[in-house]
CSV table of C-alpha atoms in Angstrom, one decimal:
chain,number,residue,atom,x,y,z
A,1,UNK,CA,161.6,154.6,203.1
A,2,UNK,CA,158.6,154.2,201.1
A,3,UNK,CA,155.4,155.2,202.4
A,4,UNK,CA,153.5,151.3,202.5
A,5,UNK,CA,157.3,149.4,202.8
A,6,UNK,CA,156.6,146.7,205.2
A,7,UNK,CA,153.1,146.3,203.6
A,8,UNK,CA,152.5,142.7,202.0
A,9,UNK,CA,149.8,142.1,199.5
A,10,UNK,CA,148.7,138.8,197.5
A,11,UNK,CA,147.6,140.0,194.1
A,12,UNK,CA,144.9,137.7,192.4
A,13,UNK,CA,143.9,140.6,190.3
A,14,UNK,CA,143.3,140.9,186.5
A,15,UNK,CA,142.6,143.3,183.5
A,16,UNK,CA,142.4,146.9,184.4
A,17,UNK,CA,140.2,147.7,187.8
A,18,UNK,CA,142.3,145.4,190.2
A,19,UNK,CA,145.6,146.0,188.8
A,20,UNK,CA,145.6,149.5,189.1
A,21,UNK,CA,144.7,149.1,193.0
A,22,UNK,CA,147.6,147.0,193.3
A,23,UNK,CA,149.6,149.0,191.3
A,24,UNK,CA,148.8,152.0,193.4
A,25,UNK,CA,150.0,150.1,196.3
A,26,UNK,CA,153.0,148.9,194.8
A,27,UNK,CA,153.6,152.6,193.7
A,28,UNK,CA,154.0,153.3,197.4
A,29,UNK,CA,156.5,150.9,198.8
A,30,UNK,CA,153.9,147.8,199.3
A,31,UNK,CA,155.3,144.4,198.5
A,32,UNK,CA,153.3,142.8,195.7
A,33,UNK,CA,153.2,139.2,194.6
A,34,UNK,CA,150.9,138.9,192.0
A,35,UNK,CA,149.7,135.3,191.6
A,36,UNK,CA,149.0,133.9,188.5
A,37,UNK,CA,147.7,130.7,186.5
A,38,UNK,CA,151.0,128.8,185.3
A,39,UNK,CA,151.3,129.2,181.8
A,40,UNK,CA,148.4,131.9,181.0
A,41,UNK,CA,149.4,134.4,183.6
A,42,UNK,CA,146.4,137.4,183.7
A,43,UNK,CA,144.4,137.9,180.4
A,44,UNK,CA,145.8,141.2,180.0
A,45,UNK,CA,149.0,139.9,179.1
A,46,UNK,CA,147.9,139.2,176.2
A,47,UNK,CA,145.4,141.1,175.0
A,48,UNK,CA,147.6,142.6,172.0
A,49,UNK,CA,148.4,139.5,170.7
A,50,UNK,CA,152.0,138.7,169.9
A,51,UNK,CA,153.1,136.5,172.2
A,52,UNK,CA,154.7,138.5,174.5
A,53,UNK,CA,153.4,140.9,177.4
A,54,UNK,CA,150.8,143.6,175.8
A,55,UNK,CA,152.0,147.2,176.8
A,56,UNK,CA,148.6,147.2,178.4
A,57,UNK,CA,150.0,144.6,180.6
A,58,UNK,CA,153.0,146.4,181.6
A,59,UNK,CA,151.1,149.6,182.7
A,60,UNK,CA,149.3,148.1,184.9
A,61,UNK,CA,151.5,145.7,187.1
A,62,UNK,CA,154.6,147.7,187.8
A,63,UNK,CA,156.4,147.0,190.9
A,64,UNK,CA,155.1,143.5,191.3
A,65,UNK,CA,156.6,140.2,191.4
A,66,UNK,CA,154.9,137.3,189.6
A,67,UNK,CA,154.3,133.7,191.0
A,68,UNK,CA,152.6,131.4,189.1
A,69,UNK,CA,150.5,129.0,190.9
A,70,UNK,CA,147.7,126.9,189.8
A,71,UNK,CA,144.8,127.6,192.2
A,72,UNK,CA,142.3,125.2,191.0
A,73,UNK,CA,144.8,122.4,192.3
A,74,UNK,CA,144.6,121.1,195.7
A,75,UNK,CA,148.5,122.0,195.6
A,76,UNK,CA,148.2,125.3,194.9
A,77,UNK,CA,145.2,126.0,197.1
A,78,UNK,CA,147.2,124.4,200.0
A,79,UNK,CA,150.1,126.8,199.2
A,80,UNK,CA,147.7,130.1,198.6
A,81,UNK,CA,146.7,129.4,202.4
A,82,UNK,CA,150.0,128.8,204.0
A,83,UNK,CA,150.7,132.0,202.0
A,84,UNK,CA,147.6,134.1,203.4
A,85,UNK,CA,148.9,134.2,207.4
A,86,UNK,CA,152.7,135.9,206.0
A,87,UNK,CA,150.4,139.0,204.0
A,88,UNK,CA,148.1,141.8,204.7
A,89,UNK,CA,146.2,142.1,202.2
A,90,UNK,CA,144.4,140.1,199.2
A,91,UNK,CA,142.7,142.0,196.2
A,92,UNK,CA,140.7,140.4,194.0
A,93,UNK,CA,138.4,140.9,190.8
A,94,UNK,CA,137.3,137.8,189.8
A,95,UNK,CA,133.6,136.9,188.5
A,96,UNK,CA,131.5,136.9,191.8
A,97,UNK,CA,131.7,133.5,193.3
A,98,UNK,CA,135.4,132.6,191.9
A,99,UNK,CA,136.9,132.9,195.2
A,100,UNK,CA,134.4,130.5,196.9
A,101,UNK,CA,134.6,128.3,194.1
A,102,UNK,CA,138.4,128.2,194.8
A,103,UNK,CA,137.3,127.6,198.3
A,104,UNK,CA,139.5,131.0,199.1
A,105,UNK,CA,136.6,133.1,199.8
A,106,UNK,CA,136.6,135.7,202.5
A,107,UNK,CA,135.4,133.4,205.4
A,108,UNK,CA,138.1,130.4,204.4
A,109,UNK,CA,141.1,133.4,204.3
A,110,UNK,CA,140.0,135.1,207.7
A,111,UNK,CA,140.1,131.6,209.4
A,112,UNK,CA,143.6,131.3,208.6
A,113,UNK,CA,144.0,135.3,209.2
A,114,UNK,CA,141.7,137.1,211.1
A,115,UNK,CA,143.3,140.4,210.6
A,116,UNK,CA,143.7,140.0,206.7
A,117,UNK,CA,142.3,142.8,204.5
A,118,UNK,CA,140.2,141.4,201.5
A,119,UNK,CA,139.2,143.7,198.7
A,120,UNK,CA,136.9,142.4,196.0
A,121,UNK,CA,136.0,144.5,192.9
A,122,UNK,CA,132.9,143.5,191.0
A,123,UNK,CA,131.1,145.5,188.3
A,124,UNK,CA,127.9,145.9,190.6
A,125,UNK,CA,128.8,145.0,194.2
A,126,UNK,CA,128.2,141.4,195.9
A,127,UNK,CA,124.9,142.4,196.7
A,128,UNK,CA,121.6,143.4,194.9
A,129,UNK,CA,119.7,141.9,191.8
A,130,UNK,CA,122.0,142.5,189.5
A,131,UNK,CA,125.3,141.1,191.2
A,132,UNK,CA,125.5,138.7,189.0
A,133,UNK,CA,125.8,140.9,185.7
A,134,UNK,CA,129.0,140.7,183.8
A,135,UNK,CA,130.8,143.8,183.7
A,136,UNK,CA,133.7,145.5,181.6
A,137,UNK,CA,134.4,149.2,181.8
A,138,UNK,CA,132.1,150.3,179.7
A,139,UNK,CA,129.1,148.4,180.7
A,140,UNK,CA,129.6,150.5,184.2
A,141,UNK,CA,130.3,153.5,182.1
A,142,UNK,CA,127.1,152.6,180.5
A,143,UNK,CA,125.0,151.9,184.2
A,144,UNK,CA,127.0,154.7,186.0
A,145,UNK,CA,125.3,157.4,183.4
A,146,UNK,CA,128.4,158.8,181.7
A,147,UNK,CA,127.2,157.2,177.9
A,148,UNK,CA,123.8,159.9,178.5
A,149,UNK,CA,125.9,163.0,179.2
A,150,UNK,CA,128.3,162.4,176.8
A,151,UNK,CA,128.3,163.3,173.3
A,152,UNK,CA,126.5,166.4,170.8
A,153,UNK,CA,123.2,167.3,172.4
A,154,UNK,CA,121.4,166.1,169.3
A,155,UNK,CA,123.2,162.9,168.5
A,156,UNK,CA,123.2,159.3,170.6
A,157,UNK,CA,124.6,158.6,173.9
A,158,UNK,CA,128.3,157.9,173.1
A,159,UNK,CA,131.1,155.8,175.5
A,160,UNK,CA,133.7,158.5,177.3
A,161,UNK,CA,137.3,157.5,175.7
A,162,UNK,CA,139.1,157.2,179.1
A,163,UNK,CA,138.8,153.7,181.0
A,164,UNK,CA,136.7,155.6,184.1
A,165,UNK,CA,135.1,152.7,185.1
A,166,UNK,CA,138.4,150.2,185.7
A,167,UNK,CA,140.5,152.9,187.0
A,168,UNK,CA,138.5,154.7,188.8
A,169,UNK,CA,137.6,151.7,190.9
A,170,UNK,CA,141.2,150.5,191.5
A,171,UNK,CA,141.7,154.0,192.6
A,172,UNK,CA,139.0,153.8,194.9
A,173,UNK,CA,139.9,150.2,196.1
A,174,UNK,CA,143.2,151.3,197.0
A,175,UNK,CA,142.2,153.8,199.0
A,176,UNK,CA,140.0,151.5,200.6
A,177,UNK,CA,142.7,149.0,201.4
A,178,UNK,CA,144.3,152.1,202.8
A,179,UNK,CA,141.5,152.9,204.9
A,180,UNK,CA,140.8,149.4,206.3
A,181,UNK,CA,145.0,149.3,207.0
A,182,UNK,CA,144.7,152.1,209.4
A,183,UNK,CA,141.7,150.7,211.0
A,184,UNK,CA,143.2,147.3,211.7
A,185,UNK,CA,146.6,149.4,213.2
A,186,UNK,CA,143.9,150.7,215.7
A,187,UNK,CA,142.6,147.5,216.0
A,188,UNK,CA,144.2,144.2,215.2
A,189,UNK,CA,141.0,143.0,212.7
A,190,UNK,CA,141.0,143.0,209.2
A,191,UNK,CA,137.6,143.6,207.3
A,192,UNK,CA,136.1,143.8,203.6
A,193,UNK,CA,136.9,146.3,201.4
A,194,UNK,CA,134.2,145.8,198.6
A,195,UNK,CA,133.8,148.4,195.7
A,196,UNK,CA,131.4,148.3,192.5
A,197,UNK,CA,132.1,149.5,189.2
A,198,UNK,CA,128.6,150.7,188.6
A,199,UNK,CA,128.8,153.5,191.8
A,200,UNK,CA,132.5,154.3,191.3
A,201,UNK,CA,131.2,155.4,187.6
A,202,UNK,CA,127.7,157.4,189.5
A,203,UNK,CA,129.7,158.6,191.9
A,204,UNK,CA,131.8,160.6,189.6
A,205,UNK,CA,128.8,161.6,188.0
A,206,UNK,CA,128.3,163.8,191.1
A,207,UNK,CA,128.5,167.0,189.5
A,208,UNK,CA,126.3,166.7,186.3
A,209,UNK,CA,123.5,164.8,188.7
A,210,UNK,CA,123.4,167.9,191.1
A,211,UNK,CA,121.9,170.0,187.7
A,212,UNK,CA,118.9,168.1,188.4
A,213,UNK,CA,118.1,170.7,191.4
A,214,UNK,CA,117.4,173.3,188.8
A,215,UNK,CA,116.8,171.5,185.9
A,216,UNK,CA,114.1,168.7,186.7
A,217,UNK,CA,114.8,166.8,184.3
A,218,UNK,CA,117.9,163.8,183.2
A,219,UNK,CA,120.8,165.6,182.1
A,220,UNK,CA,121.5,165.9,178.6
A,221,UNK,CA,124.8,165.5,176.4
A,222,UNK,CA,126.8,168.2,176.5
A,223,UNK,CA,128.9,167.7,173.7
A,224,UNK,CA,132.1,170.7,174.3
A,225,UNK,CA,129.7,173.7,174.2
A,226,UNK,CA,128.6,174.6,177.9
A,227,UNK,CA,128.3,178.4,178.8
A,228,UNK,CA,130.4,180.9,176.2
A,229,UNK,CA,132.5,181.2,175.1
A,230,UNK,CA,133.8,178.0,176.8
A,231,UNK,CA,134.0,175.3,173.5
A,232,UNK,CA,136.6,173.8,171.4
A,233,UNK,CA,138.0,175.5,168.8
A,234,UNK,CA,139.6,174.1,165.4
A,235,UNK,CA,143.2,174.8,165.0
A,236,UNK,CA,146.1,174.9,162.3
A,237,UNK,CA,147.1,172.6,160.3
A,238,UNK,CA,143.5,170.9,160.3
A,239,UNK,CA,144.1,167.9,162.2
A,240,UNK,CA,142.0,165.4,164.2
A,241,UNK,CA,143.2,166.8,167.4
A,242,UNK,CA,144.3,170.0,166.0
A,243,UNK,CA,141.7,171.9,168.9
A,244,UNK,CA,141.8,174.4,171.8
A,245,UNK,CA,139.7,173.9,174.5
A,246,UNK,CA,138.6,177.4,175.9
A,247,UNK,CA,137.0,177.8,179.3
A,248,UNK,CA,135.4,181.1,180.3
A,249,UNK,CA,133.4,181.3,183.7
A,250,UNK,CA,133.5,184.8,184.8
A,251,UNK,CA,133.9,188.3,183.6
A,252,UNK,CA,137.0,188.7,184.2
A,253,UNK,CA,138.2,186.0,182.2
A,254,UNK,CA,135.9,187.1,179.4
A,255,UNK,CA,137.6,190.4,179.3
A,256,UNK,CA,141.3,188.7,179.4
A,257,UNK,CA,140.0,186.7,176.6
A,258,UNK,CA,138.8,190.0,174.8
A,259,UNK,CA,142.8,191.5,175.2
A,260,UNK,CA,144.4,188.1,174.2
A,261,UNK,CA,142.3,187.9,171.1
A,262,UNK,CA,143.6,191.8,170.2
A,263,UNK,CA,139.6,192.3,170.2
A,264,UNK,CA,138.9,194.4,173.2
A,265,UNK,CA,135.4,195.7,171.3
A,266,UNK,CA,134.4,192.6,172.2
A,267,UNK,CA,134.0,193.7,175.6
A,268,UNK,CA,131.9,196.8,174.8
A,269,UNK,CA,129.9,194.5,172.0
A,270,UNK,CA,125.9,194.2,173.0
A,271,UNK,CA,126.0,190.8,171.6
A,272,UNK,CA,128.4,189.6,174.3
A,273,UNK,CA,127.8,192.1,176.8
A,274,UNK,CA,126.4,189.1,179.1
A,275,UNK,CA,126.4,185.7,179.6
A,276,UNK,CA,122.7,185.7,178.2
A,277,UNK,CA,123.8,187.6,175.0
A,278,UNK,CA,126.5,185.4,174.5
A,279,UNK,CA,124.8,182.0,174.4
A,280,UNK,CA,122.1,183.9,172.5
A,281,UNK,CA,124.6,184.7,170.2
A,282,UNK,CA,127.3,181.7,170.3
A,283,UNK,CA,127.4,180.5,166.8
A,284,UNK,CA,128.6,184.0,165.6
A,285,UNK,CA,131.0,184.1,168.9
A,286,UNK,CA,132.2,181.0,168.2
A,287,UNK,CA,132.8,182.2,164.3
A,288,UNK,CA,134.8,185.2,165.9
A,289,UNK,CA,136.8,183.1,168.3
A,290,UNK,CA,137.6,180.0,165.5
A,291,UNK,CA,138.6,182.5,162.6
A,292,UNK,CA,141.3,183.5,165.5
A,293,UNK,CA,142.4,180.0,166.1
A,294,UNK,CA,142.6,178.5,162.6
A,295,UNK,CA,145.8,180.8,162.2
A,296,UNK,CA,147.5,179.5,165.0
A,297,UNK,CA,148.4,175.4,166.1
A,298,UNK,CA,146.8,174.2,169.0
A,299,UNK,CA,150.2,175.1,171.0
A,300,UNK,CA,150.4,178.2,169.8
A,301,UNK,CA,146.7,179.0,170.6
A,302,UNK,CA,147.3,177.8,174.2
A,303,UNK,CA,150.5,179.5,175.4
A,304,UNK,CA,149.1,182.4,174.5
A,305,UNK,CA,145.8,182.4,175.9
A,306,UNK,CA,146.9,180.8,178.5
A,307,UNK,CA,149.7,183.7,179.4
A,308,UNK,CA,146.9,185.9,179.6
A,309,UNK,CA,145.4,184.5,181.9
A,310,UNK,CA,142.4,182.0,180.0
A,311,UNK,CA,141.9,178.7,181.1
A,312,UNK,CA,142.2,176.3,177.8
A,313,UNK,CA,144.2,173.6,176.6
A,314,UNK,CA,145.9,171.8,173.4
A,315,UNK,CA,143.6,169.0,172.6
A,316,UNK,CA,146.6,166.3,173.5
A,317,UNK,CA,146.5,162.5,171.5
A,318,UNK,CA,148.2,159.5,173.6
A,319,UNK,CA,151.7,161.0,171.8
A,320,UNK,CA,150.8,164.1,172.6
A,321,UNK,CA,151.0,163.0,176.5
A,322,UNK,CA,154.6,161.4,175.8
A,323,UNK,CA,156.0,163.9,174.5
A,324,UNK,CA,154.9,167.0,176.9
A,325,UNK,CA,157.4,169.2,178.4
A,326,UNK,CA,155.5,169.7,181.3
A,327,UNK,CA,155.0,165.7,182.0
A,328,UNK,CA,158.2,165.4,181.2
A,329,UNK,CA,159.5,167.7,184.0
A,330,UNK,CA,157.3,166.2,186.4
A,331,UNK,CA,158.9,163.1,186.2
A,332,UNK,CA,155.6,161.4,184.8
A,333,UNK,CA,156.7,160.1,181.9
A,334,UNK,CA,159.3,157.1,182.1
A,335,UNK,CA,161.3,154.4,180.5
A,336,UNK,CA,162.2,151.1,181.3
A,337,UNK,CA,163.4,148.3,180.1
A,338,UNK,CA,161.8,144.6,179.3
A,339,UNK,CA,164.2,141.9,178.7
A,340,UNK,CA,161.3,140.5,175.7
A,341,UNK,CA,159.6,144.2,174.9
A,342,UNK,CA,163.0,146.2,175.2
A,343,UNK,CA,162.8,150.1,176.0
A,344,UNK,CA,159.6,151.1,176.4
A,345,UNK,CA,157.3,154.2,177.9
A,346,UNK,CA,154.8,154.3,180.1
A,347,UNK,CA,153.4,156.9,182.7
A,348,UNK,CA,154.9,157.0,186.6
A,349,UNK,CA,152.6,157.5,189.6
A,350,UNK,CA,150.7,160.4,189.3
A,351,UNK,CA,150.8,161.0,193.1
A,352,UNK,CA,153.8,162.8,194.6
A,353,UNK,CA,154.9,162.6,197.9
A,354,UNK,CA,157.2,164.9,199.6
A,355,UNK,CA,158.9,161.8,200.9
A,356,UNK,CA,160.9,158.9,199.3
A,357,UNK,CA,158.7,157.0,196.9
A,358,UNK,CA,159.6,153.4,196.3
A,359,UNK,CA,161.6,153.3,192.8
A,360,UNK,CA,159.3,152.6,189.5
A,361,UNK,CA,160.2,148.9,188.3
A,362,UNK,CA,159.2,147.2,184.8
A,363,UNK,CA,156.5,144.4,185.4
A,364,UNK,CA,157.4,140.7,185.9
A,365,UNK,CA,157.5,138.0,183.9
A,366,UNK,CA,154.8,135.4,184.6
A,367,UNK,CA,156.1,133.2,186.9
A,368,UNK,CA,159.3,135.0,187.1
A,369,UNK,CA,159.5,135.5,191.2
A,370,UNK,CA,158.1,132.1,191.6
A,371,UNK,CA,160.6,130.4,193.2
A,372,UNK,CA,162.0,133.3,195.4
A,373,UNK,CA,158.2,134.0,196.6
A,374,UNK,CA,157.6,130.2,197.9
A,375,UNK,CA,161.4,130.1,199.6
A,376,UNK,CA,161.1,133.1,201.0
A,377,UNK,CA,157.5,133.0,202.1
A,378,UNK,CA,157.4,129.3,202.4
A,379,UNK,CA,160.8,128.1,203.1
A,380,UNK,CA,160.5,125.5,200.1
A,381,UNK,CA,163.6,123.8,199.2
A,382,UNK,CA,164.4,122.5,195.6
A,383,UNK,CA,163.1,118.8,195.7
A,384,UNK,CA,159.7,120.9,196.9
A,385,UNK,CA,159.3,123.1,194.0
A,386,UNK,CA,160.9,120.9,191.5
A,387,UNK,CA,157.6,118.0,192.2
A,388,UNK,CA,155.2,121.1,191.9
A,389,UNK,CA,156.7,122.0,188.8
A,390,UNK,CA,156.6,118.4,187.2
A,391,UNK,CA,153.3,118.1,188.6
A,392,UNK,CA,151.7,121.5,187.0
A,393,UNK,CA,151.0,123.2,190.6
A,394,UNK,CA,153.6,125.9,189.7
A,395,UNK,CA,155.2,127.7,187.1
A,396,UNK,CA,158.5,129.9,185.9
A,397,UNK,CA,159.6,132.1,184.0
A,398,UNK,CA,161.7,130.9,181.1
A,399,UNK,CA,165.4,132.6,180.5
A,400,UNK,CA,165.0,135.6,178.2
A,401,UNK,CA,168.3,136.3,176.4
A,402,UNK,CA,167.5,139.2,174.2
A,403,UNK,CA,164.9,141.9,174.0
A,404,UNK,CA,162.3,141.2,171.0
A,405,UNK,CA,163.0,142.6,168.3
């Protein structure tokens, strides 16, 4: 069975950094209801426009069943509580003070469970004099430091590509919840999980901040240049990702580099002859290295570097990644189907266990487990959720006939 089956978890996340750490649960087996607002569900449904589910939305909540309940409602609060006892866990990522607001903050939930879990993720902690900032990705990008060490050495700071920041901390907060779940096995209490945005982002910043030892100084951009050879080379036919990215640490790989090119006098060169020489003389290295690579695609290039025995890769774009061989026989890259989107792709857990892993499921509707979460949970008959219907407190999902087209 799946690793976390058995493991119930209330899901008042939204966006990016809370999904993912319910997603990462929900990956391994845990049962996740993700409660939403009845009619507006989490923003990141819709953040495309459209009006349907944004693929952002639907890589982010897989594995999850949706009930729509209006927490604002004495109704809904009174259900959310009667709900709290029957789970393990609660994960939320709310503006700080939403929860007590709701009067479901940490205090209100432990009375009613004393062993729940509750993990909050806020872009800088609960704590300090800034816990009140607003935060998106890359406002923690920007206070965690990777804006200053990112970009040419001689132009401005410039915002990393990736979504560090919101991932990184649902990555963290699941492993929290983890961590906290094997505690409370030990001994019966449940606790706080809290994580920041703004340390998830420093704390990945771990290697560039150590340079400081010899350097003395803030860390500069580093742009794709570092020691060379190691830089990104342009590729045939020309295009925006059309790039190799060569990495060359030792000697040894220096000299493989030297065979693979078919220039072993390289090697015997006094301009390269050592790692001094060759940053002293990169631009006309990097001439040497780029007139080999403009003959070949960024495939090409790799394989063979690559086979003997370089470290580099293909510069890959977001289709790149879909179409990959190498994904693709990892089982990473998937399709599902949506009864409103239709077929669609998305990535699969990128952790593998040697054991059965829970199978990967296409997001819910909003609202769509509604009424099996408060029967099951609850025991609610159908005069029950019929009145919180007509009275707003819940919501379902409408009947979807065909995909959109």
């Amino acid at each position: 069975m799946p690793a976390l089956d058995g493991v119930k978890v209330l899901d008042l996340t939204q966006y990016e950094a809370g999904t993912t750490c319910t997603q990462y649960l929900a990956w391994f087996g845990a049962d996740v209801v993700k409660v939403e607002r009845p009619g507006i569900g989490d923003p990141g449904r819709s953040v495309a426009g459209g009006g349907r589910d944004s693929l952002y939305f639907l890589s982010f909540n897989n594995n999850k069943r949706s009930a729509a309940i209006a927490l604002d409602t004495d109704e809904g609060r009174e259900l959310f509580l009667r709900m709290v006892p029957r789970f393990d866990v609660v994960v939320e990522n709310f503006t700080l003070g939403t929860m007590e607001k709701l009067g479901l903050g940490y205090d209100v939930l432990k009375a009613v469970n004393p062993a729940v879990i509750y993990a909050t993720i806020k872009g800088f902690g609960t704590t300090g004099p800034r816990r009140e900032y607003k935060c998106f990705d890359m406002v923690a990008q920007a206070a965690g430091g990777t804006f200053s060490v990112t970009g040419e050495a001689d132009g401005p700071p410039t915002r990393p590509g990736a979504t560090f920041a919101d991932t990184g901390s649902g990555v963290h907060a699941a492993l929290g919840v983890l961590g906290a779940y094997i505690e409370r096995l030990r001994t019966g209490r449940g606790q706080v999980v809290e994580i920041a945005m703004q340390e998830v982002v420093a704390n990945f910043m771990r290697e560039p901040m150590s340079q400081r030892e010899w350097r003395g100084s803030p860390i500069g951009r580093r742009g794709s240049r570092t020691v060379m050879p190691t830089d990104l080379y342009p590729c045939a036919p020309g295009g925006p990702n059309d790039y190799v990215y060569i990495m060359v640490v030792t000697t040894r790989m220096w000299d493989c580099l030297a065979v693979a090119l078919d220039m072993p006098e390289l090697g015997l060169d006094p301009r390269f002859a050592t790692i001094r020489d060759r940053n002293q003389n990169g631009d006309v290295l990097w001439e040497i290295i780029s007139g080999w690579t403009r003959q070949r695609t960024k495939w090409e290039a790799m394989e063979h570097l690559a086979a003997a025995g370089v470290p580099c890769s293909a510069v890959y774009d977001s289709d790149d990644i879909f179409r990959d061989e190498h994904l693709q026989a990892r089982g990473m890259i998937r399709t599902l189907e949506h009864p409103v989107v239709g077929e669609f792709q998305l990535l699969g857990p990128p952790i593998h266990l040697s054991e059965p892993q829970a199978e990967l499921r296409r997001a819910p509707l909003l609202g769509e487990h509604t009424r099996e979460v408060l029967e099951g949970e609850l025991g609610l008959g159908p005069a029950e959720l019929a009145e919180l219907a007509r009275l707003g407190v819940i919501g379902e999902a409408p009947a979807v006939a065909q995909p959109h087209p």
